[in-house]
Coordinates of C-alpha atoms in Angstrom, one line a residue:
M1 CA 289.0 28.5 0.6
S2 CA 289.6 25.1 -0.7
H3 CA 287.4 23.2 -3.0
S4 CA 286.1 20.7 -0.4
A5 CA 285.3 23.4 2.0
A6 CA 283.2 25.1 -0.6
I7 CA 281.3 21.8 -1.2
D8 CA 280.7 21.2 2.5
S9 CA 279.5 24.7 2.9
Q10 CA 277.0 24.2 0.0
N11 CA 275.8 21.0 1.6
I12 CA 275.1 22.6 4.7
E13 CA 273.0 25.3 3.0
T14 CA 271.0 22.6 1.0
S15 CA 270.4 20.8 4.3
D16 CA 269.1 23.9 6.0
I17 CA 266.8 24.6 3.0
K18 CA 265.4 21.2 3.2
K19 CA 264.7 21.4 6.9
K20 CA 262.8 24.7 6.2
K21 CA 260.7 23.1 3.5
R22 CA 260.0 20.1 5.8
K23 CA 258.9 22.4 8.6
R24 CA 256.8 24.5 6.2
L25 CA 255.1 21.1 4.9
F26 CA 254.4 19.7 8.3
S27 CA 253.0 23.2 9.2
Y28 CA 250.8 23.3 6.3
L29 CA 249.9 19.8 7.0
A30 CA 248.9 20.4 10.6
L31 CA 247.1 23.5 9.5
S32 CA 245.0 21.5 7.0
I33 CA 244.2 18.8 9.6
A34 CA 243.2 21.5 12.1
L35 CA 240.9 23.0 9.5
A36 CA 239.5 19.9 8.3
G37 CA 238.8 19.0 12.1
T38 CA 237.2 22.3 12.5
G39 CA 235.2 22.0 9.4
S40 CA 234.0 18.6 10.2
F41 CA 233.1 19.9 13.7
I42 CA 231.2 22.8 12.3
Y43 CA 229.5 20.6 9.8
W44 CA 228.4 18.0 12.2
E45 CA 227.0 20.8 14.5
L46 CA 225.1 22.6 11.8
V47 CA 224.2 19.8 9.4
G48 CA 225.2 16.4 10.5
S49 CA 223.8 16.3 13.9
R50 CA 220.5 18.1 12.7
Y51 CA 219.5 15.9 9.6
V52 CA 219.2 12.1 9.2
E53 CA 218.5 10.9 5.7
T54 CA 217.8 7.6 3.6
D55 CA 217.2 6.9 0.2
N56 CA 215.4 3.6 1.2
A57 CA 212.1 5.3 0.9
Y58 CA 209.1 4.5 -1.3
T59 CA 205.5 5.9 -1.8
D60 CA 202.7 3.9 -0.5
V61 CA 198.8 4.1 0.2
E62 CA 196.0 2.0 1.2
S63 CA 194.4 1.0 -1.9
A64 CA 190.5 0.2 -2.1
Q65 CA 190.2 -3.4 -3.3
L66 CA 186.9 -3.8 -4.8
S67 CA 185.1 -7.2 -5.1
S68 CA 181.6 -8.4 -5.9
A69 CA 179.4 -8.8 -2.8
I70 CA 176.9 -11.1 -4.7
T71 CA 176.9 -13.8 -7.4
G72 CA 176.2 -12.4 -11.0
T73 CA 177.4 -11.8 -14.5
V74 CA 179.3 -8.9 -15.6
S75 CA 177.1 -6.9 -18.0
A76 CA 179.3 -3.7 -18.4
I77 CA 182.8 -2.6 -17.4
L78 CA 183.0 1.3 -17.5
V79 CA 186.8 1.8 -16.6
T80 CA 190.2 0.9 -17.7
D81 CA 193.6 0.7 -15.9
S82 CA 195.1 4.1 -15.1
Q83 CA 191.6 5.8 -15.5
V84 CA 191.0 8.6 -13.0
V85 CA 187.7 8.2 -11.2
K86 CA 185.8 10.2 -8.6
K87 CA 184.1 8.9 -5.4
G88 CA 180.7 7.3 -6.5
D89 CA 181.5 6.7 -10.3
V90 CA 180.1 3.5 -11.6
L91 CA 183.0 1.0 -12.3
V92 CA 181.4 -2.4 -13.0
Q93 CA 177.7 -3.4 -13.6
L94 CA 176.2 -6.9 -12.9
D95 CA 173.2 -8.3 -14.8
P96 CA 170.3 -7.2 -12.5
T97 CA 167.7 -9.7 -13.7
D98 CA 168.1 -12.1 -11.1
A99 CA 168.3 -9.5 -8.5
E100 CA 165.1 -7.7 -9.6
L101 CA 163.1 -11.1 -9.7
A102 CA 164.3 -11.8 -6.0
L103 CA 163.3 -8.4 -5.0
S104 CA 159.6 -8.8 -6.5
Q105 CA 159.2 -12.2 -4.9
A106 CA 160.4 -10.6 -1.5
E107 CA 158.1 -7.7 -1.9
A108 CA 155.3 -10.2 -2.6
N109 CA 156.1 -12.4 0.4
L110 CA 156.1 -9.2 2.5
N111 CA 152.7 -8.2 1.3
L112 CA 151.4 -11.8 1.9
S113 CA 152.8 -11.8 5.5
I114 CA 151.1 -8.4 6.2
R115 CA 147.6 -10.0 5.0
R116 CA 148.1 -13.0 6.9
V117 CA 148.7 -10.9 10.2
N118 CA 145.6 -8.9 9.4
G119 CA 143.6 -12.0 8.9
Y120 CA 144.8 -13.4 12.2
K121 CA 143.3 -10.1 13.6
A122 CA 140.1 -10.9 11.7
N123 CA 140.0 -14.4 12.6
D124 CA 140.4 -13.6 16.3
T125 CA 137.1 -11.8 16.2
K126 CA 135.4 -14.7 14.3
L127 CA 136.8 -17.2 16.7
G128 CA 135.6 -15.1 19.6
A129 CA 132.0 -15.1 18.3
E130 CA 132.1 -18.8 17.8
V131 CA 133.2 -19.2 21.5
L132 CA 130.3 -17.0 22.6
A133 CA 128.0 -19.0 20.4
N134 CA 129.1 -22.3 21.7
E135 CA 129.0 -21.0 25.4
K136 CA 125.4 -19.9 24.6
E137 CA 124.3 -23.1 23.2
Q138 CA 125.9 -25.1 26.0
K139 CA 123.7 -23.2 28.4
R140 CA 120.5 -23.8 26.4
L141 CA 121.3 -27.6 26.4
L142 CA 121.9 -27.5 30.1
A143 CA 118.7 -26.1 30.5
Q144 CA 117.2 -29.0 28.3
V145 CA 119.1 -31.4 30.6
D146 CA 117.4 -29.9 33.6
A147 CA 114.0 -30.1 31.8
A148 CA 114.7 -33.7 30.8
N149 CA 115.8 -34.6 34.5
A150 CA 112.6 -33.0 35.8
D151 CA 110.4 -35.0 33.3
L152 CA 112.2 -38.2 34.2
Q153 CA 111.7 -37.8 37.9
R154 CA 107.9 -37.1 37.3
A155 CA 107.8 -40.2 35.1
T156 CA 109.8 -42.3 38.0
V157 CA 107.1 -41.1 40.6
D158 CA 104.2 -42.0 38.1
L159 CA 105.8 -45.5 37.4
K160 CA 106.1 -46.3 41.1
R161 CA 102.5 -45.2 41.7
R162 CA 101.0 -47.3 38.7
E163 CA 103.1 -50.2 39.8
A164 CA 101.7 -50.2 43.4
L165 CA 98.1 -49.6 42.2
M166 CA 98.6 -52.5 39.5
Q167 CA 99.2 -54.8 42.6
T168 CA 95.8 -54.0 43.9
G169 CA 94.2 -54.1 40.4
A170 CA 93.1 -50.6 40.4
I171 CA 94.5 -50.0 36.8
S172 CA 94.8 -52.0 33.7
G173 CA 98.1 -53.5 32.3
D174 CA 97.7 -51.1 29.4
E175 CA 97.8 -48.1 31.7
L176 CA 101.1 -49.5 33.2
T177 CA 102.5 -50.1 30.0
R178 CA 101.8 -46.5 28.9
I179 CA 103.6 -45.1 32.1
Q180 CA 106.4 -47.3 31.4
N181 CA 106.8 -46.1 27.9
V182 CA 106.6 -42.6 29.2
Y183 CA 109.5 -43.3 31.7
A184 CA 111.6 -44.8 29.0
S185 CA 111.1 -41.9 26.9
A186 CA 112.1 -39.5 29.7
L187 CA 115.1 -41.4 30.3
A188 CA 116.1 -41.4 26.8
N189 CA 115.5 -37.6 26.5
L190 CA 117.8 -37.2 29.4
N191 CA 120.6 -39.0 28.1
A192 CA 120.3 -37.4 24.7
A193 CA 120.4 -33.9 26.4
K194 CA 123.5 -34.8 28.5
A195 CA 125.0 -36.1 25.2
A196 CA 124.3 -32.9 23.4
V197 CA 125.8 -31.0 26.4
A198 CA 129.0 -33.0 26.0
Q199 CA 129.0 -32.3 22.3
A200 CA 128.5 -28.4 22.8
D201 CA 131.2 -28.5 25.5
A202 CA 133.7 -30.2 23.3
A203 CA 132.9 -27.6 20.3
R204 CA 133.3 -24.8 22.8
Q205 CA 136.7 -26.1 24.0
A206 CA 138.0 -26.5 20.4
A207 CA 136.8 -23.0 19.6
V208 CA 138.8 -21.7 22.8
G209 CA 141.7 -23.6 21.8
A210 CA 141.6 -22.2 18.2
R211 CA 141.4 -18.7 19.6
Q212 CA 144.1 -19.4 22.0
A213 CA 146.4 -20.6 19.1
N214 CA 145.4 -17.7 17.0
A215 CA 146.2 -15.3 19.8
V216 CA 149.8 -16.4 19.8
M217 CA 149.9 -15.4 16.1
I218 CA 148.6 -11.9 16.9
E219 CA 150.4 -11.4 20.2
D220 CA 152.3 -8.5 18.3
A221 CA 149.6 -7.9 15.8
N222 CA 151.4 -4.4 14.9
T223 CA 152.8 -5.0 11.4
E224 CA 155.6 -2.9 12.0
T225 CA 157.0 -5.2 14.9
N226 CA 155.3 -8.4 14.2
P227 CA 158.2 -11.3 13.9
E228 CA 156.6 -12.9 10.7
V229 CA 156.3 -9.4 8.9
A230 CA 159.8 -8.4 10.3
L231 CA 161.4 -11.3 8.8
A232 CA 159.8 -10.8 5.5
R233 CA 160.7 -7.2 5.6
A234 CA 164.4 -8.2 6.1
K235 CA 164.4 -10.3 3.3
R236 CA 162.9 -7.7 1.2
D237 CA 165.7 -5.4 2.4
Q238 CA 168.3 -7.9 1.6
A239 CA 166.9 -8.4 -1.9
R240 CA 166.9 -4.6 -2.3
L241 CA 170.4 -4.4 -1.3
D242 CA 171.5 -7.0 -3.4
L243 CA 169.9 -5.3 -6.4
E244 CA 171.8 -2.2 -5.4
R245 CA 175.0 -4.2 -5.3
T246 CA 174.7 -5.1 -9.0
V247 CA 176.2 -1.4 -9.6
I248 CA 179.7 -1.4 -8.2
R249 CA 180.9 2.1 -7.4
S250 CA 184.4 3.7 -6.6
P251 CA 184.4 4.2 -2.8
V252 CA 187.3 6.9 -3.1
D253 CA 188.7 9.4 -5.6
G254 CA 191.8 7.8 -7.2
V255 CA 193.1 5.9 -10.2
V256 CA 192.0 2.4 -11.2
A257 CA 194.5 -0.1 -11.2
R258 CA 194.9 -4.0 -11.5
R259 CA 191.6 -4.6 -13.4
Q260 CA 191.0 -8.3 -13.3
V261 CA 187.4 -8.7 -14.5
E262 CA 186.2 -9.2 -17.8
L263 CA 182.9 -8.8 -19.7
G264 CA 180.4 -11.7 -19.3
Q265 CA 182.4 -13.3 -16.4
R266 CA 180.4 -15.1 -13.9
V267 CA 181.6 -13.7 -10.5
Q268 CA 181.1 -14.9 -7.0
P269 CA 180.9 -13.0 -3.7
S270 CA 184.6 -11.9 -2.9
T271 CA 185.7 -12.2 -6.4
P272 CA 188.4 -9.5 -6.8
L273 CA 187.6 -7.2 -9.6
L274 CA 189.9 -4.1 -9.5
S275 CA 191.6 -1.7 -7.3
V276 CA 191.2 1.9 -6.9
V277 CA 194.3 3.8 -5.8
P278 CA 193.7 7.1 -3.9
V279 CA 197.0 8.8 -5.1
Q280 CA 195.8 12.0 -3.2
Q281 CA 196.4 10.2 0.0
I282 CA 199.7 8.9 -0.8
H283 CA 202.4 8.7 2.0
V284 CA 206.2 7.7 2.1
N285 CA 207.4 4.8 4.2
A286 CA 211.1 5.6 5.0
N287 CA 213.1 2.7 6.2
F288 CA 215.7 4.3 8.5
K289 CA 218.5 2.4 10.2
E290 CA 217.7 1.8 13.7
V291 CA 220.9 3.8 14.7
Q292 CA 219.4 6.9 13.1
L293 CA 216.2 7.0 15.0
Q294 CA 217.4 8.1 18.4
H295 CA 216.2 11.7 18.0
V296 CA 213.4 11.3 15.3
K297 CA 209.9 12.0 16.6
E298 CA 206.4 12.5 15.4
G299 CA 205.7 15.8 13.8
Q300 CA 209.3 16.7 12.7
K301 CA 209.5 18.0 9.4
V302 CA 210.8 16.2 6.4
E303 CA 212.2 17.1 2.8
L304 CA 211.7 14.5 0.1
I305 CA 213.2 14.1 -3.3
S306 CA 211.6 11.7 -5.8
D307 CA 213.3 9.9 -8.5
L308 CA 210.3 10.9 -10.8
Y309 CA 210.8 14.5 -10.7
G310 CA 214.3 15.1 -9.4
D311 CA 215.9 17.6 -7.1
K312 CA 214.0 20.4 -8.8
V313 CA 210.8 19.3 -7.2
P314 CA 211.2 18.8 -3.7
F315 CA 208.4 17.4 -1.5
H316 CA 207.7 18.3 2.1
G317 CA 205.9 16.3 4.8
T318 CA 206.0 15.4 8.6
V319 CA 206.8 12.5 10.4
E320 CA 203.5 10.7 11.1
G321 CA 204.5 7.5 13.0
F322 CA 206.5 4.4 13.4
D323 CA 205.8 0.9 12.1
G324 CA 205.3 -1.6 14.8
G325 CA 208.2 -3.7 13.7
T326 CA 211.3 -3.9 11.4
G327 CA 211.0 -5.2 7.8
A328 CA 212.8 -8.4 8.7
A329 CA 210.3 -9.1 11.8
F330 CA 207.4 -9.1 9.3
S331 CA 209.0 -11.1 6.5
V332 CA 207.7 -14.3 5.3
I333 CA 210.6 -16.3 6.7
P334 CA 211.8 -14.1 9.7
A335 CA 215.5 -14.3 10.9
Q336 CA 216.4 -16.9 13.5
N337 CA 218.9 -15.2 15.7
A338 CA 219.0 -18.2 18.2
T339 CA 221.6 -19.9 16.2
G340 CA 225.3 -20.7 16.6
N341 CA 226.4 -18.8 13.7
W342 CA 225.1 -15.3 14.2
I343 CA 226.0 -12.1 12.6
K344 CA 224.5 -8.8 13.7
V345 CA 222.7 -6.9 10.9
V346 CA 221.7 -3.2 11.5
Q347 CA 217.8 -3.4 11.1
R348 CA 215.7 -0.8 9.4
L349 CA 212.4 0.4 10.8
P350 CA 209.8 1.9 8.4
V351 CA 208.8 5.6 9.4
R352 CA 205.7 6.9 7.9
I353 CA 205.7 10.4 6.5
K354 CA 202.7 12.4 5.5
L355 CA 203.0 14.4 2.4
N356 CA 201.9 17.9 1.6
A357 CA 198.6 17.7 -0.1
D358 CA 199.0 20.9 -2.2
E359 CA 202.5 19.6 -3.6
L360 CA 200.7 16.1 -4.3
A361 CA 198.0 18.0 -6.3
V362 CA 200.7 19.8 -8.5
H363 CA 203.0 16.9 -8.8
P364 CA 201.1 13.6 -8.2
L365 CA 202.9 10.7 -7.4
R366 CA 202.2 6.8 -7.9
V367 CA 202.6 4.0 -5.6
G368 CA 206.2 2.3 -5.3
L369 CA 208.1 5.4 -6.3
S370 CA 211.7 5.8 -5.0
M371 CA 212.2 8.8 -2.7
K372 CA 215.2 10.2 -0.7
A373 CA 213.9 11.4 2.8
T374 CA 215.7 13.8 5.0
V375 CA 214.3 14.6 8.5
D376 CA 215.1 17.9 10.1
L377 CA 215.5 16.8 13.8
K378 CA 215.7 20.4 15.0
S379 CA 212.1 21.1 13.5
E380 CA 210.0 19.7 16.3

């Protein structure tokens, strides 16, 4: 065999070897792609389609914002920031002097009102007696008017008879004068009796009017329901409440935060003093993308990892609900999408997650911590 033929044979063998290697490589590549596709499919079916997760999640809680309900001077501050407190613990005290004086005055006014109402009832008895006495006096005076009127009629008859006899000369002028004086006296007595009756009637009417006015005051003479007493009692209760409000207590178990009050400070109603964070009630707001929420429902189980404790301390919870709108919708300056240059941005909707209370007791959290939340879509 010639040298050129040997070279050609060697080239053919080399080409066959390369083709076999290329086929083998393509086979391996196809097998790898198939395995990767199969693995991806299996992962999606077993994991990817079952869980949705986000690291845009933070702890949150409804803190108790404490403020003063009355005007006063801070006389004592019994807590500091980060101090653990129980429900009912005294946090801040205001000087009670003004409130104590106001309560004493309100109680005195209440007692005065009760006595006044009781006086109205006693006065009604007195005025009733006066009305009866005036009516009795008026009847007596009316009888005197009748008697005076009868005397005047007799005097009138005697005067006319004497005047007729005087014309015949049967009586003297002195006798006529005496009869005329009797007539004048009877007339004067009648007029005086009528005046006395009018005066007695006026006194009776005044007594009746006074009793009627007093009756209005005792229309509800029960000191438990009388309007005047009820008003005084309400003011007393308000003063008592204001005194109780000089002691500011914690409404919940929690941790003191953002203390803004200082000793000796003069505070007004609604002046913020401090906050109490009920850390045992902390929940998580997980901001999922809207495209992740198609299968998320209330009651599904959630596993959470905090940056504070790391992977070794997982927390567990359940989906409690969805916020009423996206974060962008409630921002100070909401997006204006009705513009010419509009770019679609995937929105995030806060999902509220309730944490396991027992786990929180062992590993307490604080507000604002970062969390990673993974929702198990198959756990409903």
